[in-house]
Coordinates of C-alpha atoms in Angstrom, one line a residue:
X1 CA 236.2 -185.4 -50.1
X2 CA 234.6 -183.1 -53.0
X3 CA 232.4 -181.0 -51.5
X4 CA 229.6 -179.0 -54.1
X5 CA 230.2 -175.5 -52.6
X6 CA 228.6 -173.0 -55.7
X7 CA 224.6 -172.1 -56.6
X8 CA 225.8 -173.0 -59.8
X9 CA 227.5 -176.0 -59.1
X10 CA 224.1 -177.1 -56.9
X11 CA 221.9 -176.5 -60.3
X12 CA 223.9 -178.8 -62.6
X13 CA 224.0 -181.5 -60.0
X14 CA 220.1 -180.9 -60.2
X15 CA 220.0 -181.1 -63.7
X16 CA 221.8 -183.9 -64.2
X17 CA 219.7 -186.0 -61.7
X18 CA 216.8 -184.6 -63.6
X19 CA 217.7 -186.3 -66.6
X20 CA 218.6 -189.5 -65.0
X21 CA 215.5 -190.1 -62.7
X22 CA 213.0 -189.4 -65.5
X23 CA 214.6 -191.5 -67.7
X24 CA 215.3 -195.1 -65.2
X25 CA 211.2 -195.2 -64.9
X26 CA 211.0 -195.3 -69.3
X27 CA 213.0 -198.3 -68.8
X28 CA 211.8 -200.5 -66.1
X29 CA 208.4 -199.8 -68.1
X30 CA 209.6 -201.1 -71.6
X31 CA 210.7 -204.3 -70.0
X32 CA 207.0 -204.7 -68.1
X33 CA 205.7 -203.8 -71.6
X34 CA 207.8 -206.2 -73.5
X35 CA 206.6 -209.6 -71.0
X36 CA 209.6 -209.3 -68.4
X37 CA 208.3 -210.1 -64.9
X38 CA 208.6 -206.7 -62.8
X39 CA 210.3 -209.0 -59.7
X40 CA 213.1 -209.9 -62.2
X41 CA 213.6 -206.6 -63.3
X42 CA 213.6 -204.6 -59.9
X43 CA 216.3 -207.5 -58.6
X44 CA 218.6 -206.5 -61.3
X45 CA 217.9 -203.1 -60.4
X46 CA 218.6 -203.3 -57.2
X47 CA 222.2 -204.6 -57.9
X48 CA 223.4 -201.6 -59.7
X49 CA 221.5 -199.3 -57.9
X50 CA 223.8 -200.2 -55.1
X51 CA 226.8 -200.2 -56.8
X52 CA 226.6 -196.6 -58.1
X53 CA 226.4 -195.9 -54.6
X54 CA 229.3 -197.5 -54.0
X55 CA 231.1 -196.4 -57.0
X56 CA 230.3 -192.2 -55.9
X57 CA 231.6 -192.8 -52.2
X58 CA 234.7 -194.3 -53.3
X59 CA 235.7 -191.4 -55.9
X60 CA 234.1 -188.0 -54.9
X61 CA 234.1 -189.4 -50.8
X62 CA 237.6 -190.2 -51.4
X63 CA 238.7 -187.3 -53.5
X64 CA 241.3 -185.2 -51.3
X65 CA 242.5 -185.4 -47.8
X66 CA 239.4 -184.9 -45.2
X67 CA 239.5 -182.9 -41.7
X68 CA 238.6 -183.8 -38.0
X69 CA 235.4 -182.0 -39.3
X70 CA 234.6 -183.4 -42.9
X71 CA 236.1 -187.0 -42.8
X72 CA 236.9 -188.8 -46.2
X73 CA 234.6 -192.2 -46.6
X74 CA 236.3 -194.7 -45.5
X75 CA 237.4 -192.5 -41.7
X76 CA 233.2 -192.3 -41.1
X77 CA 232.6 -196.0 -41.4
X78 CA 234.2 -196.5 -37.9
X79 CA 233.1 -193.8 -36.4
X80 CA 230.1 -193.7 -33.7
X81 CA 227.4 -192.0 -35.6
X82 CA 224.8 -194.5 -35.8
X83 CA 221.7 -191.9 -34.7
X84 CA 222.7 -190.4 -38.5
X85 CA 223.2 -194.2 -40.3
X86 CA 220.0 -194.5 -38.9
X87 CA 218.2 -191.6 -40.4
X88 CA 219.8 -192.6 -43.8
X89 CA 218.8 -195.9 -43.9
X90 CA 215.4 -195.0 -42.9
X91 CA 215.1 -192.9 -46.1
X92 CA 216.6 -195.8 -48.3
X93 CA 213.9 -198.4 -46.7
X94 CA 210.5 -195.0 -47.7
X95 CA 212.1 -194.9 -50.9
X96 CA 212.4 -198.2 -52.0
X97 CA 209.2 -199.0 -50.9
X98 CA 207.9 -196.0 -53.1
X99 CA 209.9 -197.2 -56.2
X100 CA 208.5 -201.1 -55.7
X101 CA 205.0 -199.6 -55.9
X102 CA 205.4 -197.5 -58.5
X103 CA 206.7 -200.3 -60.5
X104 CA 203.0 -201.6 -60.7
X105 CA 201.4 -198.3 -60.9
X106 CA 203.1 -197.5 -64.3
X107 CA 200.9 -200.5 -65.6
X108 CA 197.7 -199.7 -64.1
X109 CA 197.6 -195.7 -64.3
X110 CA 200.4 -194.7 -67.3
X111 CA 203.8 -193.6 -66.8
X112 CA 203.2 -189.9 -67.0
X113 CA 200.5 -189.8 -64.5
X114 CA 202.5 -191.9 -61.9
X115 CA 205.2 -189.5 -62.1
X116 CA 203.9 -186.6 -62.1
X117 CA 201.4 -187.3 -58.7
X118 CA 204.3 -188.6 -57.2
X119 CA 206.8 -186.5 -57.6
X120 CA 204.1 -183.7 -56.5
X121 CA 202.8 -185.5 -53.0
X122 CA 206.9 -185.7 -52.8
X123 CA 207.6 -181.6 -53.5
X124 CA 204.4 -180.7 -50.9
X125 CA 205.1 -182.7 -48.1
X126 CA 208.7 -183.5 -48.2
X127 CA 209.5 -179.7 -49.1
X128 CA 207.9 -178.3 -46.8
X129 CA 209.5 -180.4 -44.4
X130 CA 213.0 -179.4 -45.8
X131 CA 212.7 -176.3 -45.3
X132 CA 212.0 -175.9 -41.6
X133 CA 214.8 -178.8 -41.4
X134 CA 217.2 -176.2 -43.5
X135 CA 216.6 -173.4 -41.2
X136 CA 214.5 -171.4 -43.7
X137 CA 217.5 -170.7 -46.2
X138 CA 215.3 -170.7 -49.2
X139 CA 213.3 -167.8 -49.9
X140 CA 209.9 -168.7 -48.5
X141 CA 207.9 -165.9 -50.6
X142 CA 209.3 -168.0 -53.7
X143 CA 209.4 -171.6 -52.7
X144 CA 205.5 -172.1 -51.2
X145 CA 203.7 -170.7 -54.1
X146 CA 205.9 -173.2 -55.7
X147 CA 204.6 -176.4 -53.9
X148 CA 201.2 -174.5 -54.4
X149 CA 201.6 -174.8 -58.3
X150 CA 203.1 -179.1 -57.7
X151 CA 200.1 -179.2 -55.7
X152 CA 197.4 -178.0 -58.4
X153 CA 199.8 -180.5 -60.5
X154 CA 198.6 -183.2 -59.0
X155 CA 194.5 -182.5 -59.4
X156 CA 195.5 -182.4 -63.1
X157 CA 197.3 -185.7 -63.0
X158 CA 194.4 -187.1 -61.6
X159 CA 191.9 -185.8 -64.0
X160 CA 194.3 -186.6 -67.4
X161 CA 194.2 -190.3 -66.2
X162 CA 190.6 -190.7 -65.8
X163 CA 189.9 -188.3 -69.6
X164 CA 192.7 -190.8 -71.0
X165 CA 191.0 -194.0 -69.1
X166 CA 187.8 -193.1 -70.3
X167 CA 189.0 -192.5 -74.3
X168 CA 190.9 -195.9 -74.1
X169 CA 187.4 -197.5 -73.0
X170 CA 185.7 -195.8 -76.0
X171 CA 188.2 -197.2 -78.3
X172 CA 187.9 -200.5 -77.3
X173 CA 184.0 -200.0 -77.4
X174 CA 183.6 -199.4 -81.1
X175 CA 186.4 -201.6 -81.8
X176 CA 183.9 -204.3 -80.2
X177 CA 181.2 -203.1 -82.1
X178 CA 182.7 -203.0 -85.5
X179 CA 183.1 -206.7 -86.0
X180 CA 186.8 -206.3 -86.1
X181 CA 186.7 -210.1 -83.9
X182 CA 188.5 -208.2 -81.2
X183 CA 187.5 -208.2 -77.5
X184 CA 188.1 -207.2 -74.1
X185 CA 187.2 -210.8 -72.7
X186 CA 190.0 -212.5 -71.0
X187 CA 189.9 -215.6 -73.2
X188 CA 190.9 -213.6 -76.1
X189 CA 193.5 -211.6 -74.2
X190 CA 194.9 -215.3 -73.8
X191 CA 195.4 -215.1 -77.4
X192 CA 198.8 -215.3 -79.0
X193 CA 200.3 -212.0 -80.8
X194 CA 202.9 -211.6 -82.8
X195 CA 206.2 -210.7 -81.4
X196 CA 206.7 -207.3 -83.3
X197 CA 205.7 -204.3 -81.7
X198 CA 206.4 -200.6 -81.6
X199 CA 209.0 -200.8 -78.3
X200 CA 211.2 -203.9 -79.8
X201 CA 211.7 -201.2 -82.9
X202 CA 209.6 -203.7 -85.3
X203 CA 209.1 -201.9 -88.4
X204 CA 206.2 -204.2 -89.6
X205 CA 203.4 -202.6 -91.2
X206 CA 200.5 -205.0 -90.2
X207 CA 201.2 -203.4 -86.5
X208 CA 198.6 -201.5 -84.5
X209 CA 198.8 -198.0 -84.4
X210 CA 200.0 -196.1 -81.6
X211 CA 196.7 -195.4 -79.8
X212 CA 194.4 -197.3 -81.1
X213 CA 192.3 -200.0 -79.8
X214 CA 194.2 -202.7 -81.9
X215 CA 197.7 -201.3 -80.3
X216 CA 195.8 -201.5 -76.7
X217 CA 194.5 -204.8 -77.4
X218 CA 198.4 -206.0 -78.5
X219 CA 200.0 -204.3 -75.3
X220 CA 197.6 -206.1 -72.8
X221 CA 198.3 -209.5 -74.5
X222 CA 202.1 -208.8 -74.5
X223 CA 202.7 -207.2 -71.2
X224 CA 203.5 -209.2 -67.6
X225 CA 201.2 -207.0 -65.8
X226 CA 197.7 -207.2 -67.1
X227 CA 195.5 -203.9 -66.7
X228 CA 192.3 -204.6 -68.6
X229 CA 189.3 -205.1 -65.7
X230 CA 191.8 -203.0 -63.5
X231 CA 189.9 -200.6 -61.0
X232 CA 191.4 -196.8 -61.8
X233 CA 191.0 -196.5 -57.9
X234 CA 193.4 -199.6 -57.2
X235 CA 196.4 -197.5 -59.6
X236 CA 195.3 -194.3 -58.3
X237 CA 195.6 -195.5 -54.8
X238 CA 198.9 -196.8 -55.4
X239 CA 200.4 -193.8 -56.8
X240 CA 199.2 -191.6 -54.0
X241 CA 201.1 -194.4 -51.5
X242 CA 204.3 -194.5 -53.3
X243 CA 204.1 -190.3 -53.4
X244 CA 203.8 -190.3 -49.2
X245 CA 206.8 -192.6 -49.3
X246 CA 208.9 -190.2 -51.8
X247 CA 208.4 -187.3 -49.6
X248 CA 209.9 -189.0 -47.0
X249 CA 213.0 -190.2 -48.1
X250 CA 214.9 -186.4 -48.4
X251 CA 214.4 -185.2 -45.2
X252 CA 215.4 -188.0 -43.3
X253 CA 218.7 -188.1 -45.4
X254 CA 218.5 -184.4 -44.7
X255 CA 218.3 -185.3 -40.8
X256 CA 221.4 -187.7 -41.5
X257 CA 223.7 -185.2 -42.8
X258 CA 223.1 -181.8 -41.1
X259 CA 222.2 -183.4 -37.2
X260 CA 219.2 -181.0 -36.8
X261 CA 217.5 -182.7 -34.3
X262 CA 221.6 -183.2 -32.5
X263 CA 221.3 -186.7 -32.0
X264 CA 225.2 -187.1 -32.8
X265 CA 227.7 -187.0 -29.7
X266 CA 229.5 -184.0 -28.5
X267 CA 232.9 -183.8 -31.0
X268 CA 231.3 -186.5 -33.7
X269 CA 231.5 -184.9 -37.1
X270 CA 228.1 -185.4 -39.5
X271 CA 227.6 -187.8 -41.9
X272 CA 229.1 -186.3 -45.3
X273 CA 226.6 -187.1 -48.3
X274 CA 228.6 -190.1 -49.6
X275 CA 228.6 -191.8 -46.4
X276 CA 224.9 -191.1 -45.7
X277 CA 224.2 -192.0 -49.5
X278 CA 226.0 -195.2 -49.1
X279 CA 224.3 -196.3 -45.8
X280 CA 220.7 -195.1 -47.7
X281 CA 221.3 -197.4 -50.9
X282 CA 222.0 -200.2 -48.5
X283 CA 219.1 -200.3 -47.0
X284 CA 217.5 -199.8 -50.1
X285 CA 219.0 -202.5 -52.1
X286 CA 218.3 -205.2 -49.0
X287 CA 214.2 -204.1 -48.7
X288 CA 214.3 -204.6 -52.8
X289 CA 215.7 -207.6 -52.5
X290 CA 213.7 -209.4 -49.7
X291 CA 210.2 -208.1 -50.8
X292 CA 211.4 -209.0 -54.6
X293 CA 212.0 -212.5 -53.3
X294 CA 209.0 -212.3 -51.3
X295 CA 207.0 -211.2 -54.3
X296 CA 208.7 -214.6 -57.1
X297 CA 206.8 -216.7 -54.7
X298 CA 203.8 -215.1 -53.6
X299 CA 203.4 -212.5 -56.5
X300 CA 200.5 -209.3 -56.5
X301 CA 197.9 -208.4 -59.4
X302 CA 197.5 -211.7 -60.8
X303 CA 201.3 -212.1 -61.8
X304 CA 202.3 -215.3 -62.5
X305 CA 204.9 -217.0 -59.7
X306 CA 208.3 -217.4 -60.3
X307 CA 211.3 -218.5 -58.6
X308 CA 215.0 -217.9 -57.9
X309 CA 216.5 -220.0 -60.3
X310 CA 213.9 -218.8 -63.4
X311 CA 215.2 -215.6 -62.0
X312 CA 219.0 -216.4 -62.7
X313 CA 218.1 -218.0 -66.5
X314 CA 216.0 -214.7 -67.5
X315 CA 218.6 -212.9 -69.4
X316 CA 216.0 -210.8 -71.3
X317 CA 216.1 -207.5 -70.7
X318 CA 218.7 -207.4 -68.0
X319 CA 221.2 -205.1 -69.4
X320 CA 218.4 -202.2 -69.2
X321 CA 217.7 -203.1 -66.0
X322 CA 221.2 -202.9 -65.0
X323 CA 221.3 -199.5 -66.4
X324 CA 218.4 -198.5 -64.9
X325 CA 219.1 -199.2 -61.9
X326 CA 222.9 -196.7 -62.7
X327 CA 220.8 -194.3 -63.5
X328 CA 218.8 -194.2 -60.7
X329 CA 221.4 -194.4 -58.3
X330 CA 223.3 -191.7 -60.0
X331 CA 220.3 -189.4 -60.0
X332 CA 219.8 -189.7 -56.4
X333 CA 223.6 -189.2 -55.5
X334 CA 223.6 -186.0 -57.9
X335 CA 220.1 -184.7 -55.9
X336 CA 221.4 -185.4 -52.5
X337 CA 225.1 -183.3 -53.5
X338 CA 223.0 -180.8 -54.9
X339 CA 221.0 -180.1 -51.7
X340 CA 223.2 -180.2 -49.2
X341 CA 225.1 -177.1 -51.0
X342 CA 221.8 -175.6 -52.6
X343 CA 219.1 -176.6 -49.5
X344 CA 217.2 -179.8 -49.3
X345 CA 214.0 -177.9 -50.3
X346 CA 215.3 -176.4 -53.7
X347 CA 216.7 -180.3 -54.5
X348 CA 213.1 -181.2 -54.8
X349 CA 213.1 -179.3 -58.1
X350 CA 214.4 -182.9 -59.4
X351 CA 211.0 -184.0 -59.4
X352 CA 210.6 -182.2 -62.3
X353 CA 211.1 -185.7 -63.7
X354 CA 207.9 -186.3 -64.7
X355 CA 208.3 -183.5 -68.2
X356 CA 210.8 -186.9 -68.6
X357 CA 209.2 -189.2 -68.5
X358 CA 206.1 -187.6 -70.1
X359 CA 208.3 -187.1 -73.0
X360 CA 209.7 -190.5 -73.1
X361 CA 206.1 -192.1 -72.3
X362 CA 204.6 -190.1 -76.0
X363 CA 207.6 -191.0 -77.8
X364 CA 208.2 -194.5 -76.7
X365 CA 205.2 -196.0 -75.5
X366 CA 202.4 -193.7 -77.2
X367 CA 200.7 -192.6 -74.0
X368 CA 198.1 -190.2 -75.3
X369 CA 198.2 -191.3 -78.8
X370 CA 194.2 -190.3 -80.9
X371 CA 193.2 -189.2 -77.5
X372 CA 190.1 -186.4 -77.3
X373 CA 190.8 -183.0 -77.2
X374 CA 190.0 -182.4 -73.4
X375 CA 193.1 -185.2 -72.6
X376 CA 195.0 -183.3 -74.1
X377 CA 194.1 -180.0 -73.0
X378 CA 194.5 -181.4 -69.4
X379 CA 197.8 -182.8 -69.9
X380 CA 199.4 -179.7 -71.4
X381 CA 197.7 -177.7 -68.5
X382 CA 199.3 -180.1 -66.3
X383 CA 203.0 -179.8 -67.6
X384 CA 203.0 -175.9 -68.1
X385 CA 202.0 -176.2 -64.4
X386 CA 204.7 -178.3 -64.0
X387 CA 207.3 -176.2 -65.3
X388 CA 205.9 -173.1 -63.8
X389 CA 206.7 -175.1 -60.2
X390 CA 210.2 -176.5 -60.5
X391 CA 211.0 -173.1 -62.0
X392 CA 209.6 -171.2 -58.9
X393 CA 210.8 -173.9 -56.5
X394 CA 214.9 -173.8 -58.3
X395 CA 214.5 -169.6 -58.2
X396 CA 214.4 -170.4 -54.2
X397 CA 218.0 -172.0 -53.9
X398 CA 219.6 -170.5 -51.4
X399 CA 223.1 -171.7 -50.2
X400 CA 224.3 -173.5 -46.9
X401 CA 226.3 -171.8 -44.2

């Protein structure tokens, strides 16, 4: 079993999760922009999202031969440590309930903004609970002004979303009122729109501008989940729901690999980060997959219903989601070898994923595009803050005993 043993070792595992869970939102939301049904996409998800569980406890929880006390992969399935199983899979069934919700956040509140409050309500609660899980190795005069920074993060998320909420409603105001024909009503959203647009790489010049009212007009007509008419309160509320379940997914795996609370019997060794990661994406894969089924059937926000078998014939789209859900899954497998060498606490530096998929969000999407100057002076307040935190929170690292 490959065990991360090094501070430095610990920091490119962060990294490298950073990159892949700021980058898996981008694409679930290009396929909800493009039309694809959110149920289809988080099914295909789900598959690979498993499987790169799978894939990382068969190589690095099989690499070398284990001990009585650090047992390779396959020696933990059969042993009795079910308290710790327990604990994982409770962290897999927070956080895919967090990631299903934030899958219909990204429509109604912006990709940015639902990453960054997230990932914040995840660094103030869930840190704090890792470090009295880790036994206070990380430096507590560093890391708590650190969640104090996340925390001013996410009064600034809040406040970019309701400046940019407000500009998009001024757009669409004057656009009204110049006698362009467009409107806001719903039979005109029912109108047909061409099928180029800036996220299928059209290069058509009778497209709407990036951040105009046209371009907003185009997205609501071509997207599965329709926002216009949408209470802010209904996204906000959503965001701030999947955040509570985000914090608590890494300290229960945290419980299920270090035994704090000695649940485990006398001699049985704990769970090694594979085999805790493995039982986690379980658990996560089979709550995706029942409340996606649920949801075909008896869909939220106005989607329209689906079925299994449209389900199987939707082919659009489903490579990214495959990849998506790889990247996820490999992102959370990097975070979770990270912490156990680097502490729990200072692995929450990962939700630094938000600077992202900001970035992705402006570049892709054109979140922010002709906004007013106060939007934009909120949202670079907000990232700098940002930055500022998951640098403090990553100077905290300490290293496990």
């Amino acid at each position: 079993m490959y065990v991360v043993e090094s501070k430095g070792g610990a920091i490119v595992c962060m990294l490298l999760a950073l990159l892949f869970l700021g980058t898996w939102p981008a694409v679930l939301t290009l396929l909800e922009r493009r039309g694809r049904l959110p149920q289809h996409t988080y099914l295909d998800y789900s598959i690979t999202n498993l499987l790169a569980a799978v894939i990382i406890a068969l190589t690095f929880g099989e690499i070398g031969k284990g001990t009585p006390t650090a047992p390779n992969f396959f020696t933990q399935l059969s042993q009795d440590n079910w308290p710790s199983v327990l604990f994982a899979m409770a962290g897999g069934v927070v956080l895919s309930v967090g990631n299903l919700s934030t899958q219909y956040s990204w429509a109604l509140v912006g990709l940015s903004v639902t990453e960054v409050i997230s990932s914040s309500l995840t660094v103030v609660i869930g840190t704090t609970m890792n470090y009295f899980l880790d036994d206070k190795i990380n430096r507590a005069d560093i890391l708590f002004p650190g969640v104090g920074c996340f925390l001013i993060a996410v009064c600034l998320g809040s406040f970019v979303h309701a400046s940019n909420a407000a500009d998009n409603k001024e757009k669409l105001k004057s656009l009204s009122t110049e006698g362009t024909g467009f409107s806001t009503s719903k039979e005109t959203l029912k109108n047909d729109v061409r099928e180029s647009d800036v996220e299928n790489g059209s290069s058509s010049a009778e497209k709407a501008k990036a951040g105009t009212a046209g371009f907003l007009i185009e997205l609501e007509n071509r997207r599965s989940i329709k926002v216009f008419g949408k209470s802010t309160i209904i996204g906000l509320a959503i965001t701030f729901f999947a955040g509570i379940c985000f914090s608590l997914f890494s300290p229960a795996f945290n419980l299920a690999t270090n035994d704090q609370w000695h649940t485990l019997k006398e001699g049985v060794p704990h769970l090694s980060v594979y085999t805790a990661f493995f039982y986690f994406s379980v658990s996560c894969f089979v709550v995706g997959i029942v409340l996606n089924i649920i949801f075909l059937y008896h869909p939220v926000l106005n989607l329209p219903k689906s079925s299994l078998k449209a389900y199987l014939s939707d082919w659009n789209g489903r490579g990214w989601a495959f990849l998506a859900g790889f990247l996820c899954g490999f992102g959370n497998g990097l975070q979770f070898m990270g912490g156990e060498a680097a502490g729990y606490a200072a692995a929450d530096a990962v939700q630094a994923l938000p600077l992202v998929s900001t970035f992705w969000g402006i570049l892709i999407f054109g979140e922010y595009r002709r906004s007013s100057r106060k939007t934009y002076i909120l949202l670079v307040s907000m990232l700098f803050m940002f930055v500022v935190a998951v640098g403090v929170l990553m100077a905290s690292s300490g290293h496990r005993k």
